[in-house]
mmCIF file of C-alpha atoms in Angstrom:
data_model
loop_
_atom_site.group_PDB
_atom_site.id
_atom_site.type_symbol
_atom_site.label_atom_id
_atom_site.label_comp_id
_atom_site.label_asym_id
_atom_site.label_seq_id
_atom_site.Cartn_x
_atom_site.Cartn_y
_atom_site.Cartn_z
ATOM 1 C CA MET A 11 -25.057 -6.417 47.562
ATOM 2 C CA SER A 12 -24.262 -7.483 44.106
ATOM 3 C CA GLU A 13 -26.749 -7.665 41.245
ATOM 4 C CA HIS A 14 -26.186 -11.297 40.791
ATOM 5 C CA ALA A 15 -26.726 -12.429 44.419
ATOM 6 C CA HIS A 16 -27.768 -16.123 44.638
ATOM 7 C CA THR A 17 -30.914 -16.782 46.493
ATOM 8 C CA THR A 18 -32.647 -20.153 47.111
ATOM 9 C CA GLU A 19 -35.959 -18.585 45.992
ATOM 10 C CA GLY A 20 -37.310 -20.117 42.884
ATOM 11 C CA HIS A 21 -35.352 -23.275 43.073
ATOM 12 C CA ASP A 22 -38.548 -25.251 44.049
ATOM 13 C CA GLU A 23 -40.302 -24.487 40.702
ATOM 14 C CA HIS A 24 -39.644 -28.006 39.553
ATOM 15 C CA GLY A 25 -41.969 -29.427 41.982
ATOM 16 C CA GLY A 26 -39.491 -31.826 43.922
ATOM 17 C CA LEU A 27 -37.743 -33.096 40.710
ATOM 18 C CA THR A 28 -34.452 -34.092 42.228
ATOM 19 C CA LYS A 29 -31.195 -35.322 40.550
ATOM 20 C CA GLY A 30 -32.087 -38.870 41.668
ATOM 21 C CA LYS A 31 -35.478 -38.691 39.981
ATOM 22 C CA ILE A 32 -33.927 -37.312 36.754
ATOM 23 C CA TRP A 33 -31.494 -40.191 36.673
ATOM 24 C CA LYS A 34 -34.244 -42.688 37.315
ATOM 25 C CA VAL A 35 -36.261 -41.253 34.523
ATOM 26 C CA PHE A 36 -33.063 -41.227 32.414
ATOM 27 C CA GLY A 37 -32.496 -44.976 33.238
ATOM 28 C CA ILE A 38 -36.131 -45.854 32.249
ATOM 29 C CA LEU A 39 -35.849 -43.825 28.846
ATOM 30 C CA LEU A 40 -32.562 -45.544 28.130
ATOM 31 C CA LEU A 41 -34.133 -48.974 28.795
ATOM 32 C CA ILE A 42 -36.918 -48.380 26.576
ATOM 33 C CA THR A 43 -34.714 -47.050 23.825
ATOM 34 C CA ILE A 44 -32.656 -50.060 24.061
ATOM 35 C CA VAL A 45 -35.663 -52.292 23.834
ATOM 36 C CA GLU A 46 -36.919 -50.198 20.741
ATOM 37 C CA PHE A 47 -33.466 -50.809 19.088
ATOM 38 C CA ILE A 48 -33.649 -54.698 19.688
ATOM 39 C CA ILE A 49 -37.197 -54.734 18.213
ATOM 40 C CA ALA A 50 -36.285 -52.619 15.194
ATOM 41 C CA LEU A 51 -32.813 -54.130 14.353
ATOM 42 C CA TRP A 52 -33.182 -57.809 15.335
ATOM 43 C CA VAL A 53 -36.677 -58.786 16.011
ATOM 44 C CA LEU A 54 -38.595 -57.286 13.097
ATOM 45 C CA PRO A 55 -35.864 -58.157 10.302
ATOM 46 C CA ASN A 56 -35.592 -61.747 11.595
ATOM 47 C CA HIS A 57 -39.271 -62.286 11.849
ATOM 48 C CA TYR A 58 -39.380 -63.689 15.227
ATOM 49 C CA MET A 59 -42.826 -62.139 15.661
ATOM 50 C CA SER A 60 -45.350 -60.660 13.054
ATOM 51 C CA HIS A 61 -44.827 -57.119 11.945
ATOM 52 C CA THR A 62 -48.019 -56.132 13.370
ATOM 53 C CA VAL A 63 -47.050 -57.180 16.849
ATOM 54 C CA GLY A 64 -43.742 -55.615 16.295
ATOM 55 C CA ASN A 65 -45.052 -52.363 15.230
ATOM 56 C CA PHE A 66 -47.752 -52.323 17.937
ATOM 57 C CA ALA A 67 -44.943 -52.934 20.628
ATOM 58 C CA TYR A 68 -42.750 -50.300 19.043
ATOM 59 C CA ILE A 69 -45.513 -47.671 18.933
ATOM 60 C CA ALA A 70 -46.439 -48.403 22.509
ATOM 61 C CA LEU A 71 -42.891 -48.104 23.870
ATOM 62 C CA THR A 72 -42.593 -44.868 21.965
ATOM 63 C CA LEU A 73 -45.732 -43.466 23.577
ATOM 64 C CA VAL A 74 -44.441 -44.538 26.989
ATOM 65 C CA LYS A 75 -41.196 -42.626 26.356
ATOM 66 C CA ALA A 76 -43.143 -39.512 25.206
ATOM 67 C CA PHE A 77 -45.224 -39.770 28.494
ATOM 68 C CA TYR A 78 -41.898 -39.668 30.517
ATOM 69 C CA ILE A 79 -40.388 -36.812 28.503
ATOM 70 C CA VAL A 80 -43.675 -34.751 28.839
ATOM 71 C CA ALA A 81 -44.297 -35.627 32.436
ATOM 72 C CA TYR A 82 -40.923 -35.110 33.980
ATOM 73 C CA PHE A 83 -38.777 -33.064 31.630
ATOM 74 C CA MET A 84 -41.593 -30.715 30.514
ATOM 75 C CA HIS A 85 -42.864 -30.706 34.178
ATOM 76 C CA LEU A 86 -46.402 -31.421 33.263
ATOM 77 C CA LYS A 87 -46.684 -34.031 36.020
ATOM 78 C CA TYR A 88 -46.292 -31.245 38.628
ATOM 79 C CA GLU A 89 -49.049 -29.014 37.036
ATOM 80 C CA LYS A 90 -52.584 -28.842 38.231
ATOM 81 C CA LEU A 91 -54.923 -31.634 37.034
ATOM 82 C CA GLY A 92 -57.034 -29.308 35.087
ATOM 83 C CA LEU A 93 -54.076 -28.331 32.853
ATOM 84 C CA GLN A 94 -52.974 -31.947 32.584
ATOM 85 C CA LEU A 95 -56.433 -33.042 31.435
ATOM 86 C CA SER A 96 -56.859 -30.253 28.954
ATOM 87 C CA LEU A 97 -53.740 -30.856 27.251
ATOM 88 C CA THR A 98 -54.121 -34.569 27.332
ATOM 89 C CA VAL A 99 -57.754 -34.570 25.927
ATOM 90 C CA THR A 100 -56.825 -32.050 23.247
ATOM 91 C CA PHE A 101 -53.906 -34.204 22.051
ATOM 92 C CA ILE A 102 -56.108 -37.261 21.948
ATOM 93 C CA PHE A 103 -58.703 -35.558 19.862
ATOM 94 C CA ILE A 104 -56.020 -34.095 17.458
ATOM 95 C CA ILE A 105 -54.748 -37.725 16.941
ATOM 96 C CA TYR A 106 -58.113 -38.977 16.607
ATOM 97 C CA PHE A 107 -59.147 -36.534 13.917
ATOM 98 C CA LEU A 108 -55.939 -37.122 12.158
ATOM 99 C CA VAL A 109 -56.517 -40.798 11.906
ATOM 100 C CA LEU A 110 -60.220 -40.209 10.880
ATOM 101 C CA MET A 111 -59.018 -37.945 8.030
ATOM 102 C CA LEU A 112 -56.546 -40.375 6.761
ATOM 103 C CA ILE A 113 -59.083 -43.185 6.814
ATOM 104 C CA GLU A 114 -61.824 -41.063 5.157
ATOM 105 C CA GLY A 115 -59.480 -39.286 2.827
ATOM 106 C CA GLY A 116 -58.973 -42.604 0.795
ATOM 107 C CA PHE A 117 -62.674 -43.484 0.848
ATOM 108 C CA ILE A 118 -63.463 -41.452 -2.306
ATOM 109 C CA PHE A 119 -60.784 -43.250 -4.319
ATOM 110 C CA HIS A 120 -62.161 -46.589 -3.440
ATOM 111 C CA HIS A 121 -65.801 -45.867 -4.035
ATOM 112 C CA SER A 122 -65.982 -43.505 -6.951
ATOM 113 C CA PRO A 123 -65.515 -44.553 -10.658
ATOM 114 C CA ASN A 124 -64.344 -41.083 -11.696
ATOM 115 C CA PHE A 125 -61.045 -41.135 -9.876
#
């Protein structure tokens, strides 16, 4: 028997992620990217909506895209719930602390006469 014998063992490590599911997720990501391009290149420069609403929509679509990439292509969807929750909660806290540091970092410049 050859060293490079092909077996079917280990091919189920993707948790049932088939070619059909991969193409479906690819289609969803492509659609979201097209909508993001429309918002960034036509909607915001032509002021069809306010920049706040456009930026919020753009950020929301980017987060949805990040979810699909992490869930399907990084296989987090097929992990145990404990690992999913620990990674998600950690990510949320990191973003929360970064936002707090950015907000509080400018506080001293607005309320101190020495700077």
